[in-house]
Amino acid sequence: NAQGIQLITKVLGYKPINPYIKSTSSDITKNFVLITGDSHAFSAYTGLAEEIKKNGYEAILVAHPSYPPYIDGYMGKNLQECDEFIGMISSIYDLINKLHRINKLEAVIFITRGPKYMYDIGFGSIDDGITNLGYKFKDYFNNKKNYNQKEKFFEVVLKTFKYFESGKIKVYYLLENPELGFLPWNCVKRPYGIFKPKCKIKYDEYRKRMEEYRIGILKISKKFKYVTVLDPEELFCDKEYCYAVRQGKVMYADDDHLSMDGSKVLAEYLVNKMHKASLVQQKF
């Protein structure tokens, strides 16, 4: 939106080219919480912005569809896409640096569809089971023989956490909301009970997809006191299933992105968790 572009241009001194930019204010004298990541950050922004405003801060979103901004984590489906992404990642960390330097950055919230980048594999019938999605780090195009996607993924996560730790910048890293593997559009009740829609996935299926990612992220994060990992699992799942609909609300817009309602429910949950986990009592 215009406010986001105005604000970031003021801070950086140049107009950013990142695809997803939003802000609740263009006033550089305010204190901000920055939301970054991929399209999951974008879909979570609306609810988070509302909750952040309620707590006396402004929100900024700077993100990119499909490719999350990890340090040195340049991704793409070819070398050209990887190189185009370098400038966008640089803008995000330039913004973080400058806001932090002028004491206007309260925290960073990092949101991505993590397992997709660790495995480069989709999930469920919507992604044809185990389709290779073609999201590779730049190393792949330079040295395919010795490339290991999983190792590279955790390497760039470690570098990202080190960046925030060295700058003493509070970062809240959100573990993935469950991927459904199907579209939730038929989950709303229909007349005559014609449809028996699939509106949940087995908890064990979700956990199998998430387990290695979850363990790896938590293990790395324990080394850094300025990094807090937040897990939304209990918001979506019980011990048997993970649900597309909770308390009468359709939580998803598609197989993995949150709906407007889902964004708001997630935001209330996360901000409450952020308060409890915060390094500064009653602040993010």
Short mmCIF file of C-alpha atoms in Angstrom, two decimals:
data_model
loop_
_atom_site.label_atom_id
_atom_site.label_comp_id
_atom_site.label_asym_id
_atom_site.label_seq_id
_atom_site.Cartn_x
_atom_site.Cartn_y
_atom_site.Cartn_z
CA ASN A 1 0.00 0.00 0.00
CA ALA A 2 1.00 3.66 -0.36
CA GLN A 3 1.76 4.12 3.36
CA GLY A 4 4.18 1.21 3.34
CA ILE A 5 6.03 2.43 0.27
CA GLN A 6 6.22 5.98 1.66
CA LEU A 7 7.56 4.80 5.00
CA ILE A 8 10.16 2.43 3.61
CA THR A 9 11.31 4.99 1.02
CA LYS A 10 11.84 7.51 3.85
CA VAL A 11 13.86 5.02 5.89
CA LEU A 12 15.93 3.54 3.05
CA GLY A 13 16.28 6.60 0.84
CA TYR A 14 15.11 4.60 -2.18
CA LYS A 15 11.87 3.00 -3.34
CA PRO A 16 11.79 -0.74 -2.61
CA ILE A 17 10.85 -3.25 -5.31
CA ASN A 18 9.63 -6.05 -3.02
CA PRO A 19 6.25 -7.42 -4.19
CA TYR A 20 4.52 -7.35 -0.79
CA ILE A 21 4.71 -4.03 1.06
CA LYS A 22 2.18 -2.72 3.57
CA SER A 23 2.19 -0.53 6.65
CA THR A 24 -0.31 0.88 9.10
CA SER A 25 1.55 4.21 9.12
CA SER A 26 4.02 6.26 7.11
CA ASP A 27 5.09 8.22 10.21
CA ILE A 28 8.78 7.52 10.83
CA THR A 29 8.53 8.76 14.44
CA LYS A 30 6.37 5.75 15.39
CA ASN A 31 7.64 2.40 16.71
CA PHE A 32 7.15 -0.56 14.41
CA VAL A 33 6.85 -4.33 14.37
CA LEU A 34 8.06 -5.70 11.04
CA ILE A 35 6.50 -8.81 9.48
CA THR A 36 8.56 -10.58 6.85
CA GLY A 37 8.68 -13.91 5.06
CA ASP A 38 6.83 -15.28 2.06
CA SER A 39 3.14 -15.24 1.02
CA HIS A 40 2.24 -16.72 4.41
CA ALA A 41 3.47 -13.49 5.99
CA PHE A 42 1.23 -11.62 3.56
CA SER A 43 -1.85 -13.71 4.42
CA ALA A 44 -1.21 -13.29 8.18
CA TYR A 45 -0.63 -9.52 7.96
CA THR A 46 -4.20 -8.21 8.28
CA GLY A 47 -4.87 -9.86 11.63
CA LEU A 48 -1.40 -9.13 12.95
CA ALA A 49 -1.60 -5.47 11.97
CA GLU A 50 -4.83 -5.09 13.97
CA GLU A 51 -3.35 -6.74 17.06
CA ILE A 52 -0.09 -4.80 16.80
CA LYS A 53 -2.03 -1.53 16.60
CA LYS A 54 -4.02 -2.49 19.71
CA ASN A 55 -0.71 -2.83 21.54
CA GLY A 56 0.46 0.66 20.64
CA TYR A 57 2.77 -0.09 17.71
CA GLU A 58 2.56 0.20 13.93
CA ALA A 59 3.00 -2.76 11.58
CA ILE A 60 5.09 -3.08 8.43
CA LEU A 61 5.02 -5.97 5.98
CA VAL A 62 7.88 -6.56 3.56
CA ALA A 63 7.75 -10.02 2.00
CA HIS A 64 8.03 -12.00 -1.21
CA PRO A 65 5.78 -14.69 -2.68
CA SER A 66 7.31 -18.18 -2.74
CA TYR A 67 10.82 -17.22 -1.63
CA PRO A 68 11.49 -16.45 2.07
CA PRO A 69 14.17 -13.87 2.95
CA TYR A 70 16.74 -15.92 4.82
CA ILE A 71 20.27 -14.53 4.98
CA ASP A 72 22.14 -15.81 1.88
CA GLY A 73 19.01 -17.80 1.04
CA TYR A 74 18.64 -16.66 -2.54
CA MET A 75 16.04 -18.90 -4.17
CA GLY A 76 14.42 -19.31 -7.54
CA LYS A 77 13.49 -21.71 -10.28
CA ASN A 78 16.52 -20.58 -12.25
CA LEU A 79 19.70 -18.55 -11.71
CA GLN A 80 18.10 -15.33 -12.97
CA GLU A 81 15.31 -15.53 -10.36
CA CYS A 82 17.90 -16.14 -7.63
CA ASP A 83 19.88 -13.05 -8.68
CA GLU A 84 16.73 -10.90 -8.86
CA PHE A 85 15.90 -11.93 -5.30
CA ILE A 86 19.26 -10.74 -3.91
CA GLY A 87 18.25 -7.07 -4.03
CA MET A 88 14.91 -7.77 -2.37
CA ILE A 89 16.52 -9.61 0.55
CA SER A 90 19.06 -6.79 0.88
CA SER A 91 16.25 -4.21 1.11
CA ILE A 92 14.54 -6.12 3.92
CA TYR A 93 17.67 -6.32 6.07
CA ASP A 94 18.64 -2.75 5.20
CA LEU A 95 15.24 -1.69 6.52
CA ILE A 96 15.60 -3.80 9.67
CA ASN A 97 19.07 -2.38 10.28
CA LYS A 98 18.06 1.25 9.85
CA LEU A 99 14.88 1.02 11.92
CA HIS A 100 16.84 -0.73 14.66
CA ARG A 101 19.58 1.89 14.54
CA ILE A 102 17.10 4.73 15.13
CA ASN A 103 15.37 2.69 17.86
CA LYS A 104 12.07 2.38 15.97
CA LEU A 105 11.99 -1.40 15.59
CA GLU A 106 10.27 -3.23 18.45
CA ALA A 107 10.41 -6.73 16.94
CA VAL A 108 10.45 -8.80 13.74
CA ILE A 109 7.92 -11.57 13.03
CA PHE A 110 9.20 -14.13 10.51
CA ILE A 111 6.54 -16.26 8.77
CA THR A 112 7.13 -18.81 5.98
CA ARG A 113 5.85 -22.10 4.60
CA GLY A 114 9.00 -23.70 5.97
CA PRO A 115 8.87 -27.40 4.98
CA LYS A 116 8.31 -26.46 1.33
CA TYR A 117 11.77 -24.92 1.18
CA MET A 118 13.49 -27.57 3.26
CA TYR A 119 12.25 -30.43 1.06
CA ASP A 120 11.27 -28.63 -2.17
CA ILE A 121 8.26 -30.94 -2.05
CA GLY A 122 4.57 -30.08 -1.94
CA PHE A 123 1.93 -31.62 0.28
CA GLY A 124 -1.25 -33.55 -0.41
CA SER A 125 -3.46 -34.00 -3.46
CA ILE A 126 -3.32 -30.27 -4.26
CA ASP A 127 0.43 -30.64 -4.96
CA ASP A 128 0.03 -34.07 -6.60
CA GLY A 129 1.39 -35.78 -3.53
CA ILE A 130 5.15 -35.29 -3.59
CA THR A 131 5.63 -32.99 -6.56
CA ASN A 132 9.05 -31.42 -6.80
CA LEU A 133 8.16 -27.72 -6.87
CA GLY A 134 11.44 -26.42 -8.31
CA TYR A 135 12.31 -23.97 -5.52
CA LYS A 136 16.11 -24.18 -5.31
CA PHE A 137 18.78 -22.19 -3.52
CA LYS A 138 21.35 -20.53 -5.75
CA ASP A 139 23.98 -23.17 -4.89
CA TYR A 140 21.96 -25.72 -6.88
CA PHE A 141 22.55 -23.92 -10.17
CA ASN A 142 26.28 -23.54 -9.49
CA ASN A 143 27.03 -27.03 -8.15
CA LYS A 144 24.21 -29.54 -8.66
CA LYS A 145 26.41 -32.55 -7.89
CA ASN A 146 27.11 -31.55 -4.28
CA TYR A 147 23.82 -29.78 -3.58
CA ASN A 148 21.73 -30.81 -0.57
CA GLN A 149 18.53 -28.78 -0.16
CA LYS A 150 17.95 -29.72 3.47
CA GLU A 151 21.50 -28.87 4.57
CA LYS A 152 21.38 -25.57 2.71
CA PHE A 153 18.03 -24.70 4.26
CA PHE A 154 19.22 -25.13 7.83
CA GLU A 155 22.46 -23.31 6.97
CA VAL A 156 20.58 -20.16 5.90
CA VAL A 157 18.21 -20.40 8.89
CA LEU A 158 21.26 -20.48 11.18
CA LYS A 159 22.77 -17.44 9.42
CA THR A 160 19.45 -15.59 9.77
CA PHE A 161 19.16 -16.29 13.49
CA LYS A 162 22.82 -15.23 13.96
CA TYR A 163 22.03 -11.94 12.23
CA PHE A 164 19.23 -11.11 14.66
CA GLU A 165 21.28 -12.27 17.64
CA SER A 166 24.33 -10.20 16.71
CA GLY A 167 22.14 -7.10 16.33
CA LYS A 168 20.20 -7.87 19.53
CA ILE A 169 16.98 -7.67 17.52
CA LYS A 170 13.99 -9.58 18.90
CA VAL A 171 12.67 -11.98 16.30
CA TYR A 172 9.63 -14.24 16.61
CA TYR A 173 9.81 -17.14 14.16
CA LEU A 174 6.47 -18.77 13.41
CA LEU A 175 6.42 -22.49 12.70
CA GLU A 176 4.17 -23.43 9.81
CA ASN A 177 0.41 -23.58 10.23
CA PRO A 178 -0.73 -27.03 9.05
CA GLU A 179 -0.85 -27.50 5.29
CA LEU A 180 -4.19 -29.07 4.39
CA GLY A 181 -3.23 -30.67 1.10
CA PHE A 182 -6.73 -29.89 -0.24
CA LEU A 183 -8.87 -26.83 -0.96
CA PRO A 184 -11.24 -25.89 1.89
CA TRP A 185 -13.96 -24.29 -0.26
CA ASN A 186 -16.48 -27.09 0.35
CA CYS A 187 -16.04 -26.97 4.13
CA VAL A 188 -18.93 -24.54 4.61
CA LYS A 189 -22.24 -26.30 5.30
CA ARG A 190 -24.36 -26.78 2.18
CA PRO A 191 -28.10 -27.47 1.89
CA TYR A 192 -29.48 -31.04 1.80
CA GLY A 193 -26.16 -32.51 2.95
CA ILE A 194 -25.21 -33.38 -0.62
CA PHE A 195 -21.48 -33.04 0.06
CA LYS A 196 -19.43 -34.80 2.68
CA PRO A 197 -16.41 -32.56 2.34
CA LYS A 198 -12.97 -33.37 3.65
CA CYS A 199 -12.27 -30.57 6.13
CA LYS A 200 -9.49 -32.04 8.20
CA ILE A 201 -6.26 -34.00 7.91
CA LYS A 202 -4.92 -36.63 10.27
CA TYR A 203 -2.65 -35.18 12.92
CA ASP A 204 -0.05 -37.87 12.17
CA GLU A 205 0.07 -36.80 8.49
CA TYR A 206 0.67 -33.19 9.45
CA ARG A 207 3.25 -34.15 12.06
CA LYS A 208 5.15 -36.38 9.65
CA ARG A 209 5.42 -33.45 7.23
CA MET A 210 6.53 -31.05 9.97
CA GLU A 211 8.67 -33.17 12.28
CA GLU A 212 12.16 -32.77 10.81
CA TYR A 213 11.56 -29.09 10.10
CA ARG A 214 10.23 -28.46 13.61
CA ILE A 215 13.09 -30.29 15.33
CA GLY A 216 15.71 -28.52 13.22
CA ILE A 217 14.32 -25.03 13.80
CA LEU A 218 13.92 -25.54 17.55
CA LYS A 219 17.42 -26.99 17.87
CA ILE A 220 19.01 -24.02 16.09
CA SER A 221 16.90 -21.44 17.94
CA LYS A 222 18.00 -22.66 21.37
CA LYS A 223 21.44 -21.16 20.71
CA PHE A 224 20.02 -17.63 20.48
CA LYS A 225 18.28 -15.71 23.27
CA TYR A 226 16.87 -13.05 20.91
CA VAL A 227 15.10 -15.68 18.78
CA THR A 228 11.74 -17.06 19.96
CA VAL A 229 10.00 -19.83 18.03
CA LEU A 230 6.19 -19.75 18.18
CA ASP A 231 4.17 -22.86 17.35
CA PRO A 232 0.51 -22.43 16.29
CA GLU A 233 -0.22 -26.17 16.26
CA GLU A 234 -2.72 -26.17 19.13
CA LEU A 235 -4.74 -23.49 17.34
CA PHE A 236 -5.43 -25.82 14.41
CA CYS A 237 -5.05 -29.35 15.75
CA ASP A 238 -6.06 -31.78 18.47
CA LYS A 239 -4.42 -35.16 19.01
CA GLU A 240 -6.28 -36.75 16.08
CA TYR A 241 -6.82 -34.12 13.39
CA CYS A 242 -5.89 -30.66 12.10
CA TYR A 243 -8.91 -28.68 10.92
CA ALA A 244 -9.74 -26.24 8.15
CA VAL A 245 -12.67 -24.94 10.20
CA ARG A 246 -12.46 -24.01 13.89
CA GLN A 247 -15.31 -22.58 15.96
CA GLY A 248 -17.40 -22.12 12.82
CA LYS A 249 -14.71 -20.11 11.02
CA VAL A 250 -13.05 -21.24 7.80
CA MET A 251 -9.41 -20.66 8.72
CA TYR A 252 -7.92 -21.11 5.24
CA ALA A 253 -8.17 -19.30 1.92
CA ASP A 254 -6.62 -22.26 0.09
CA ASP A 255 -4.63 -25.37 0.99
CA ASP A 256 -2.01 -23.55 3.06
CA HIS A 257 -2.71 -19.77 3.22
CA LEU A 258 -4.90 -18.39 5.98
CA SER A 259 -8.21 -16.65 5.33
CA MET A 260 -9.06 -13.25 6.80
CA ASP A 261 -10.73 -14.97 9.75
CA GLY A 262 -7.78 -17.33 10.12
CA SER A 263 -5.38 -14.39 10.11
CA LYS A 264 -7.29 -12.70 12.93
CA VAL A 265 -7.52 -15.82 15.07
CA LEU A 266 -3.81 -16.52 14.55
CA ALA A 267 -2.88 -12.92 15.38
CA GLU A 268 -4.65 -12.91 18.74
CA TYR A 269 -2.98 -16.20 19.60
CA LEU A 270 0.49 -15.09 18.51
CA VAL A 271 0.47 -11.69 20.17
CA ASN A 272 -0.58 -13.33 23.43
CA LYS A 273 2.31 -15.80 23.07
CA MET A 274 4.71 -12.96 22.21
CA HIS A 275 3.81 -11.14 25.40
CA LYS A 276 4.42 -14.25 27.47
CA ALA A 277 7.73 -14.99 25.76
CA SER A 278 8.96 -11.40 25.55
CA LEU A 279 12.37 -10.29 26.71
CA VAL A 280 10.77 -7.10 28.03
CA GLN A 281 7.68 -7.59 30.17
CA GLN A 282 4.44 -6.40 28.52
CA LYS A 283 6.28 -5.46 25.33
CA PHE A 284 6.98 -7.40 22.19
#
